[in-house]
Amino acid sequence: MKYELYYWPSIQGRGEYVRLALEEAGADYADVARGARGTAAMMKLMQQRGTPPFAPPFLKAGKLVIGQTANILLYLGSRHGLAPKTEAGRLWVHQLQLTITDLVLEVHDTHHPLGSSLYYEDQRAAARKRTDEFWDQRVPKYLGYFEGLLKDNGSAVTGRRITYVDLSLFQIVEGLRYAFPNRMKAFERKIPRVVELRDRVAARPNIRAYLASDRRIAFNEDGIFRHYRELDK
Amino acid sequence: MKYELYYWPSIQGRGEYVRLALEEAGADYADVARGARGTAAMMKLMQQRGTPPFAPPFLKAGKLVIGQTANILLYLGSRHGLAPKTEAGRLWVHQLQLTITDLVLEVHDTHHPLGSSLYYEDQRAAARKRTDEFWDQRVPKYLGYFEGLLKDNGSAVTGRRITYVDLSLFQIVEGLRYAFPNRMKAFERKIPRVVELRDRVAARPNIRAYLASDRRIAFNEDGIFRHYRELDK
């Protein structure tokens, strides 16, 4: 089956966690909105009667249309060896992905604390405060948690085998390095195992090939991770 | 099996979505941190090796410890007739619950736009701006979406049968009425089906008994939905 991924064509955003899983799995998929059908096909699916997705990304798998990033990964995980097959294992990996979901939203709020419909330029002072709090409180809490899991469990977050959570954690490190190079550089010594995991994920053949391809969109200031020099230190 | 719910004992918060599902299902459960063992038992479980939950709420079901509200509901849903048993149906209901999760986080950010570790009193101006944006943009988008689902699908969000999403939507209406009575009163005429659903949920025997009991904690200014007069209009 060929999957169809629907997401904004010019950003990594939330779609990237799905792309990484599809690429690692070697799955056959089309990134529909980046192709000839463009975002019009995406918008059309969002207006389907009865079961419209609230927002991109969503994945079409045969007749199924699955929305919400973590939900898509829940679906893909056990089918492609990126999550355990047991119910307990699937729930545990999904729980961790939902924690990553929360973190991603907090990353977004560093540059849009007053609301996503307002321009960044109209909320710069608030963004500075929110970003300070994010680095003082939230990054240590989230990344410290994953560092602790790696300490307890081994080379991947849930044990020895890579899951979609490990791929997502790779993306978190990449994103924080892009958006906050100075802050992240100073912080990384506190999370050596997370950084090692990032390196192991980056070295996996399918991921390496993906990152070198034009399927990987570059970070930019329309995505979740944005580099504004005044928010870095 | 008797479930154990672990959540902060003095607020509805995110635990309330789980409580509503357990109550509707007539499930046997203990709200552990409200009992004699208090929050100490909760803290202890959060320090378990290998699979610690990141934050409350979490549910102990036999040996399983399940964290993240939507993940707990995913687990409970098909076991207690609050979600379809088919994979497609379970994913669809879960997707909607994850959309509610996003909304709940945005509600929280109306009073804490600069960060949850700072006092509300130190971010009142920012809270006013964020709250305006929330009511201008986000409430219409989220509740308009659920209104549309009810229009397409029938008396419950996904069809004729109540799921845990309908219970959560009840809680959203209750919370918005508590936190923003004036704004919500003006807005409700735009979402008549959501309001009717709220009434149907409130009238269900198990829910009605729960709401009248002391197991239902009152809304207060430590929870997600907080009433600050200056944020209402």
Coordinates of C-alpha atoms in Angstrom, one line a residue:
Chain A
M1 CA 0.0 0.0 0.0
K2 CA 1.2 3.4 -0.9
Y3 CA 0.6 6.0 1.9
E4 CA -0.3 9.6 1.2
L5 CA 1.0 12.1 3.7
Y6 CA -0.8 15.5 3.7
Y7 CA 1.1 18.4 5.2
W8 CA 2.2 22.0 4.4
P9 CA 4.7 21.7 1.6
S10 CA 7.3 24.3 2.8
I11 CA 7.9 23.4 6.4
Q12 CA 9.1 20.4 8.5
G13 CA 6.6 21.3 11.2
R14 CA 4.6 18.5 12.8
G15 CA 4.7 16.5 9.5
E16 CA 8.4 15.8 10.0
Y17 CA 7.8 13.3 12.8
V18 CA 5.7 11.3 10.4
R19 CA 8.2 11.7 7.5
L20 CA 11.0 10.4 9.7
A21 CA 9.0 7.3 10.6
L22 CA 8.0 6.6 7.0
E23 CA 11.6 7.1 5.8
E24 CA 13.1 4.9 8.5
A25 CA 10.5 2.2 7.7
G26 CA 11.3 2.5 4.0
A27 CA 7.6 2.9 3.4
D28 CA 6.2 3.8 0.0
Y29 CA 4.6 7.2 0.4
A30 CA 3.7 10.4 -1.4
D31 CA 4.1 13.8 0.2
V32 CA 1.0 15.0 -1.6
A33 CA 1.0 18.7 -1.0
R34 CA 4.6 18.9 -2.3
G35 CA 3.5 17.4 -5.6
A36 CA 1.5 18.5 -8.5
R37 CA -1.8 18.2 -6.7
G38 CA -0.5 20.8 -4.2
T39 CA -2.3 21.9 -1.1
A40 CA -5.7 21.9 -2.9
A41 CA -5.9 18.1 -2.5
M42 CA -5.2 18.6 1.2
M43 CA -7.8 21.2 1.7
K44 CA -10.4 19.1 -0.1
L45 CA -9.8 16.2 2.3
M46 CA -10.2 18.6 5.3
Q47 CA -13.7 19.3 4.1
Q48 CA -14.8 15.7 3.8
R49 CA -18.2 15.1 5.5
G50 CA -18.4 13.3 8.8
T51 CA -14.7 12.6 9.5
P52 CA -12.7 15.7 8.5
P53 CA -9.2 16.1 10.1
F54 CA -9.0 19.2 12.2
A55 CA -5.6 20.2 10.8
P56 CA -2.6 18.7 8.9
P57 CA -0.7 16.4 9.1
F58 CA -2.9 13.5 8.2
L59 CA -2.1 10.2 6.5
K60 CA -4.2 8.4 4.0
A61 CA -3.8 4.7 4.3
G62 CA -6.2 3.0 1.9
K63 CA -9.6 4.2 2.9
L64 CA -8.4 5.4 6.3
V65 CA -7.6 9.1 6.9
I66 CA -5.7 9.4 10.2
G67 CA -5.1 12.8 11.8
Q68 CA -2.9 14.1 14.7
T69 CA 0.8 13.3 14.5
A70 CA 0.9 11.0 17.5
N71 CA -2.1 9.1 16.3
I72 CA -0.5 8.6 12.9
L73 CA 2.6 7.3 14.6
L74 CA 0.5 5.0 16.7
Y75 CA -0.9 3.5 13.5
L76 CA 2.4 3.2 11.7
G77 CA 4.5 2.1 14.7
S78 CA 3.5 -1.5 15.1
R79 CA 3.0 -2.1 11.4
H80 CA 6.6 -1.1 10.5
G81 CA 8.6 -2.3 13.5
L82 CA 8.8 1.1 15.1
A83 CA 6.9 0.2 18.2
P84 CA 6.2 -3.0 20.2
K85 CA 3.3 -5.2 19.1
T86 CA 2.0 -5.8 22.7
E87 CA -0.7 -3.5 24.0
A88 CA 1.4 -2.5 27.0
G89 CA 4.4 -1.6 24.8
R90 CA 2.3 0.3 22.3
L91 CA 0.7 2.4 25.0
W92 CA 4.0 3.2 26.6
V93 CA 5.6 4.3 23.4
H94 CA 2.5 6.4 22.5
Q95 CA 2.6 7.9 26.0
L96 CA 6.1 9.1 25.3
Q97 CA 5.1 10.5 21.9
L98 CA 2.3 12.5 23.5
T99 CA 4.9 14.0 25.9
I100 CA 6.9 15.0 22.8
T101 CA 3.7 16.5 21.3
D102 CA 3.4 18.7 24.4
L103 CA 7.0 19.8 24.1
V104 CA 6.5 20.7 20.4
L105 CA 3.6 22.9 21.3
E106 CA 5.7 24.6 24.0
V107 CA 8.5 25.2 21.4
H108 CA 5.9 26.9 19.2
D109 CA 4.8 29.1 22.0
T110 CA 8.3 30.4 22.6
H111 CA 7.8 32.6 19.5
H112 CA 4.0 32.9 19.6
P113 CA 3.1 33.2 23.3
L114 CA 0.2 35.6 22.6
G115 CA -1.3 33.5 19.9
S116 CA -0.5 32.0 16.5
S117 CA -2.7 34.4 14.5
L118 CA -0.5 37.4 15.5
Y119 CA 2.8 38.2 13.9
Y120 CA 6.0 37.4 15.8
E121 CA 7.0 41.0 15.4
D122 CA 4.0 42.0 17.5
Q123 CA 4.9 39.7 20.4
R124 CA 8.7 39.9 20.7
A125 CA 8.9 41.1 24.3
A126 CA 6.5 38.3 25.4
A127 CA 8.4 35.8 23.3
R128 CA 11.6 36.7 25.1
K129 CA 10.0 36.1 28.5
R130 CA 8.4 32.9 27.4
T131 CA 11.7 31.7 25.9
D132 CA 13.6 32.4 29.1
E133 CA 11.0 30.3 31.1
F134 CA 11.2 27.6 28.5
W135 CA 14.9 27.2 28.8
D136 CA 14.9 27.6 32.6
Q137 CA 12.1 25.2 33.4
R138 CA 10.7 23.3 30.5
V139 CA 13.7 22.1 28.5
P140 CA 15.5 20.7 31.6
K141 CA 12.3 19.0 32.6
Y142 CA 11.5 17.4 29.3
L143 CA 15.0 16.5 28.1
G144 CA 16.0 15.5 31.6
Y145 CA 13.1 13.0 31.6
F146 CA 14.3 11.5 28.3
E147 CA 17.9 11.4 29.5
G148 CA 16.7 9.5 32.5
L149 CA 14.8 7.0 30.3
L150 CA 18.0 6.4 28.3
K151 CA 20.0 5.9 31.5
D152 CA 17.4 3.3 32.7
N153 CA 16.6 1.5 29.5
G154 CA 19.6 1.5 27.2
S155 CA 20.5 2.8 23.8
A156 CA 17.0 3.7 22.8
V157 CA 14.3 5.4 24.9
T158 CA 12.3 2.3 25.6
G159 CA 15.1 -0.3 25.4
R160 CA 17.5 -1.6 22.7
R161 CA 15.2 -1.2 19.7
I162 CA 14.6 2.1 18.0
T163 CA 11.0 3.3 18.1
Y164 CA 9.3 6.3 16.5
V165 CA 9.9 8.2 19.8
D166 CA 13.6 8.0 19.2
L167 CA 13.2 9.4 15.7
S168 CA 11.1 12.2 17.2
L169 CA 13.7 12.9 19.8
F170 CA 16.3 13.2 17.1
Q171 CA 14.1 15.9 15.5
I172 CA 13.8 17.8 18.8
V173 CA 17.6 18.0 19.2
E174 CA 18.0 19.1 15.6
G175 CA 15.3 21.7 16.0
L176 CA 16.6 23.1 19.2
R177 CA 20.1 23.3 17.7
Y178 CA 18.7 25.3 14.8
A179 CA 16.5 27.6 16.8
F180 CA 18.7 28.2 19.8
P181 CA 22.3 27.3 18.9
N182 CA 23.9 29.1 21.8
R183 CA 21.4 28.0 24.5
M184 CA 21.4 24.4 23.2
K185 CA 25.2 24.2 23.0
A186 CA 25.4 25.2 26.6
F187 CA 22.7 22.7 27.6
E188 CA 23.8 19.6 25.7
R189 CA 26.4 18.6 28.3
K190 CA 23.5 17.9 30.7
I191 CA 22.0 15.4 28.3
P192 CA 24.9 13.3 26.8
R193 CA 22.7 10.2 26.2
V194 CA 20.1 12.2 24.3
V195 CA 22.9 13.6 22.1
E196 CA 24.3 10.2 21.5
L197 CA 20.9 8.9 20.6
R198 CA 20.6 11.8 18.1
D199 CA 23.9 10.7 16.5
R200 CA 22.8 7.1 16.3
V201 CA 19.6 8.0 14.6
A202 CA 21.3 10.3 12.2
A203 CA 23.7 7.5 11.2
R204 CA 20.9 5.0 10.3
P205 CA 21.1 4.3 6.6
N206 CA 17.5 5.3 5.7
I207 CA 17.6 8.4 7.9
R208 CA 21.0 9.4 6.5
A209 CA 19.8 9.0 3.0
Y210 CA 16.6 11.0 3.8
L211 CA 18.5 13.9 5.4
A212 CA 20.8 14.2 2.3
S213 CA 17.8 14.2 -0.1
D214 CA 15.6 17.0 -1.2
R215 CA 12.7 15.3 0.5
R216 CA 14.1 16.8 3.8
I217 CA 12.9 20.4 3.9
A218 CA 15.3 22.9 5.5
F219 CA 14.4 24.5 8.8
N220 CA 13.0 28.0 8.3
E221 CA 11.1 30.7 10.1
D222 CA 7.6 29.5 9.1
G223 CA 8.0 26.2 11.0
I224 CA 7.9 25.2 14.7
F225 CA 11.6 25.7 15.3
R226 CA 12.5 29.2 14.3
H227 CA 15.8 31.0 14.7
Y228 CA 15.4 34.5 16.0
R229 CA 18.7 35.8 17.3
E230 CA 17.2 37.8 20.1
L231 CA 15.6 34.6 21.6
D232 CA 18.9 32.9 21.7
K233 CA 21.6 34.1 24.0
Chain B
M1 CA -10.3 -5.1 38.3
K2 CA -10.2 -2.0 40.4
Y3 CA -8.4 0.9 38.6
E4 CA -6.3 3.4 40.5
L5 CA -6.3 7.0 39.1
Y6 CA -3.5 9.2 40.1
Y7 CA -4.0 13.0 39.8
W8 CA -3.7 16.1 41.9
P9 CA -6.3 15.9 44.6
S10 CA -7.6 19.5 44.6
I11 CA -8.4 20.3 41.0
Q12 CA -10.4 18.8 38.1
G13 CA -7.6 19.6 35.6
R14 CA -6.7 16.9 33.1
G15 CA -7.7 14.2 35.4
E16 CA -11.3 15.2 35.0
Y17 CA -11.5 13.7 31.4
V18 CA -10.5 10.4 32.9
R19 CA -12.9 10.7 35.9
L20 CA -15.8 11.4 33.6
A21 CA -15.1 8.3 31.5
L22 CA -14.7 6.1 34.6
E23 CA -17.9 7.4 36.1
E24 CA -19.9 7.0 32.9
A25 CA -18.6 3.5 32.6
G26 CA -19.5 2.7 36.2
A27 CA -16.0 1.4 36.6
D28 CA -14.6 0.5 40.0
Y29 CA -11.7 3.0 40.7
A30 CA -9.9 4.8 43.5
D31 CA -8.9 8.4 43.1
V32 CA -5.7 7.6 45.0
A33 CA -4.2 11.0 45.8
R34 CA -7.5 12.1 47.3
G35 CA -7.4 9.3 49.7
A36 CA -5.3 8.5 52.8
R37 CA -2.2 7.6 50.7
G38 CA -2.3 11.2 49.4
T39 CA 0.0 12.5 46.7
A40 CA 3.0 10.6 48.2
A41 CA 1.8 7.4 46.5
M42 CA 1.6 9.4 43.2
M43 CA 5.1 10.8 43.5
K44 CA 6.5 7.4 44.3
L45 CA 5.0 5.9 41.0
M46 CA 6.5 8.9 39.1
Q47 CA 9.9 7.8 40.2
Q48 CA 9.6 4.2 39.1
R49 CA 12.6 3.0 37.1
G50 CA 12.3 2.5 33.3
T51 CA 8.7 3.6 32.7
P52 CA 8.0 6.6 34.9
P53 CA 5.1 8.8 33.8
F54 CA 6.1 12.3 32.9
A55 CA 3.2 13.9 34.7
P56 CA -0.2 13.1 36.2
P57 CA -2.8 12.0 35.4
F58 CA -1.9 8.3 35.1
L59 CA -4.0 5.2 35.6
K60 CA -2.9 1.9 37.2
A61 CA -4.7 -1.0 35.6
G62 CA -3.3 -4.2 37.1
K63 CA 0.4 -4.0 36.3
L64 CA 0.0 -1.4 33.6
V65 CA 0.7 2.3 34.4
I66 CA -0.7 4.4 31.7
G67 CA 0.1 8.1 31.4
Q68 CA -1.2 11.0 29.2
T69 CA -4.9 11.7 29.4
A70 CA -5.8 10.8 25.8
N71 CA -3.7 7.6 26.1
I72 CA -5.7 6.6 29.2
L73 CA -8.9 7.2 27.4
L74 CA -7.7 5.2 24.4
Y75 CA -7.1 2.3 26.8
L76 CA -10.4 2.7 28.6
G77 CA -12.6 3.5 25.6
S78 CA -13.0 0.2 23.8
R79 CA -13.0 -1.8 27.1
H80 CA -16.0 0.1 28.5
G81 CA -18.1 0.8 25.4
L82 CA -17.0 4.4 25.2
A83 CA -15.3 4.0 21.8
P84 CA -15.7 1.7 18.8
K85 CA -13.9 -1.6 18.8
T86 CA -12.7 -1.4 15.2
E87 CA -9.2 0.0 14.6
A88 CA -10.6 2.7 12.3
G89 CA -13.2 3.8 14.8
R90 CA -10.7 3.8 17.7
L91 CA -8.2 5.9 15.7
W92 CA -10.9 8.4 14.7
V93 CA -12.2 8.9 18.3
H94 CA -8.6 9.1 19.6
Q95 CA -7.8 11.7 16.9
L96 CA -10.7 13.9 18.2
Q97 CA -9.5 13.5 21.8
L98 CA -6.1 14.7 20.8
T99 CA -7.7 17.8 19.3
I100 CA -9.4 18.3 22.7
T101 CA -6.0 17.9 24.3
D102 CA -4.7 20.7 22.1
L103 CA -7.6 22.9 23.1
V104 CA -7.1 22.2 26.8
L105 CA -3.5 23.4 26.5
E106 CA -4.6 26.5 24.8
V107 CA -7.1 27.2 27.6
H108 CA -4.3 26.9 30.1
D109 CA -2.2 29.3 28.1
T110 CA -4.9 32.0 28.3
H111 CA -3.9 32.6 31.9
H112 CA -0.3 31.5 31.6
P113 CA 1.0 32.7 28.2
L114 CA 4.5 33.5 29.5
G115 CA 5.0 30.2 31.2
S116 CA 3.4 28.0 33.9
S117 CA 6.1 28.5 36.4
L118 CA 5.3 32.3 36.7
Y119 CA 2.5 33.7 38.7
Y120 CA -0.7 34.8 36.9
E121 CA -0.3 38.2 38.6
D122 CA 3.0 38.6 36.8
Q123 CA 1.5 38.1 33.3
R124 CA -1.8 39.7 33.4
A125 CA -1.3 42.0 30.4
A126 CA -0.1 39.1 28.3
A127 CA -3.0 37.0 29.5
R128 CA -5.5 39.6 28.3
K129 CA -4.0 39.6 24.8
R130 CA -3.8 35.8 24.6
T131 CA -7.3 35.5 25.9
D132 CA -8.6 37.9 23.2
E133 CA -6.9 35.9 20.5
F134 CA -8.2 32.7 22.0
W135 CA -11.8 33.9 21.8
D136 CA -11.4 35.6 18.4
Q137 CA -9.7 32.8 16.6
R138 CA -9.3 29.5 18.5
V139 CA -12.7 29.0 20.3
P140 CA -14.6 29.5 17.0
K141 CA -12.2 27.2 15.2
Y142 CA -12.3 24.4 17.7
L143 CA -15.9 24.5 18.8
G144 CA -17.0 25.2 15.2
Y145 CA -15.3 22.0 14.2
F146 CA -17.2 20.0 16.8
E147 CA -20.4 21.7 15.9
G148 CA -19.8 20.6 12.3
L149 CA -19.2 17.0 13.3
L150 CA -22.5 17.0 15.3
K151 CA -24.3 18.4 12.3
D152 CA -22.8 15.7 10.0
N153 CA -23.0 12.7 12.4
G154 CA -25.9 13.0 14.7
S155 CA -26.5 13.3 18.5
A156 CA -22.9 12.4 19.4
V157 CA -19.7 13.6 17.8
T158 CA -19.0 10.4 16.0
G159 CA -22.6 9.1 15.5
R160 CA -25.4 8.0 17.7
R161 CA -23.4 6.5 20.5
I162 CA -21.7 8.5 23.2
T163 CA -17.9 8.2 23.3
Y164 CA -15.3 9.6 25.7
V165 CA -14.9 12.5 23.3
D166 CA -18.5 13.6 24.0
L167 CA -17.8 13.4 27.7
S168 CA -14.7 15.6 27.2
L169 CA -16.7 18.1 25.2
F170 CA -19.2 18.4 28.0
Q171 CA -16.2 19.3 30.3
I172 CA -15.0 21.9 27.8
V173 CA -18.4 23.6 27.8
E174 CA -18.6 23.5 31.6
G175 CA -15.1 24.9 31.9
L176 CA -15.6 27.7 29.5
R177 CA -18.8 28.6 31.2
Y178 CA -17.0 28.8 34.5
A179 CA -13.9 30.7 33.3
F180 CA -15.5 33.0 30.9
P181 CA -19.3 33.3 31.7
N182 CA -19.9 36.5 29.6
R183 CA -17.9 35.5 26.6
M184 CA -19.3 32.0 26.6
K185 CA -22.9 33.2 27.0
A186 CA -22.5 35.3 23.9
F187 CA -20.8 32.5 21.9
E188 CA -23.1 29.7 22.7
R189 CA -25.7 30.7 20.1
K190 CA -23.1 29.7 17.4
I191 CA -22.8 26.2 18.7
P192 CA -26.3 25.0 19.5
R193 CA -25.5 21.3 18.9
V194 CA -22.6 21.4 21.2
V195 CA -24.7 22.9 23.9
E196 CA -27.4 20.3 23.4
L197 CA -24.8 17.6 23.6
R198 CA -23.6 19.1 26.9
D199 CA -27.2 18.8 28.2
R200 CA -27.5 15.2 27.1
V201 CA -24.3 14.2 28.8
A202 CA -25.2 16.0 32.0
A203 CA -28.6 14.1 32.0
R204 CA -27.0 10.7 31.8
P205 CA -27.7 8.9 35.1
N206 CA -24.1 8.0 36.0
I207 CA -22.8 11.5 35.1
R208 CA -25.7 13.2 36.9
A209 CA -24.9 11.1 40.0
Y210 CA -21.2 11.9 39.7
L211 CA -21.8 15.7 39.3
A212 CA -24.0 15.7 42.5
S213 CA -21.4 13.8 44.5
D214 CA -18.4 15.0 46.4
R215 CA -16.2 13.1 44.0
R216 CA -16.7 16.0 41.6
I217 CA -14.2 18.7 42.7
A218 CA -15.5 22.3 42.1
F219 CA -13.8 24.5 39.5
N220 CA -11.2 26.7 41.1
E221 CA -8.3 29.0 40.3
D222 CA -5.6 26.3 40.5
G223 CA -7.0 24.3 37.6
I224 CA -7.0 24.6 33.9
F225 CA -10.2 26.7 33.7
R226 CA -9.8 29.7 35.9
H227 CA -12.2 32.6 36.3
Y228 CA -10.4 35.9 36.3
R229 CA -12.9 38.7 35.8
E230 CA -10.6 40.8 33.8
L231 CA -10.2 38.1 31.2
D232 CA -13.9 37.8 30.7
K233 CA -15.8 40.7 29.2

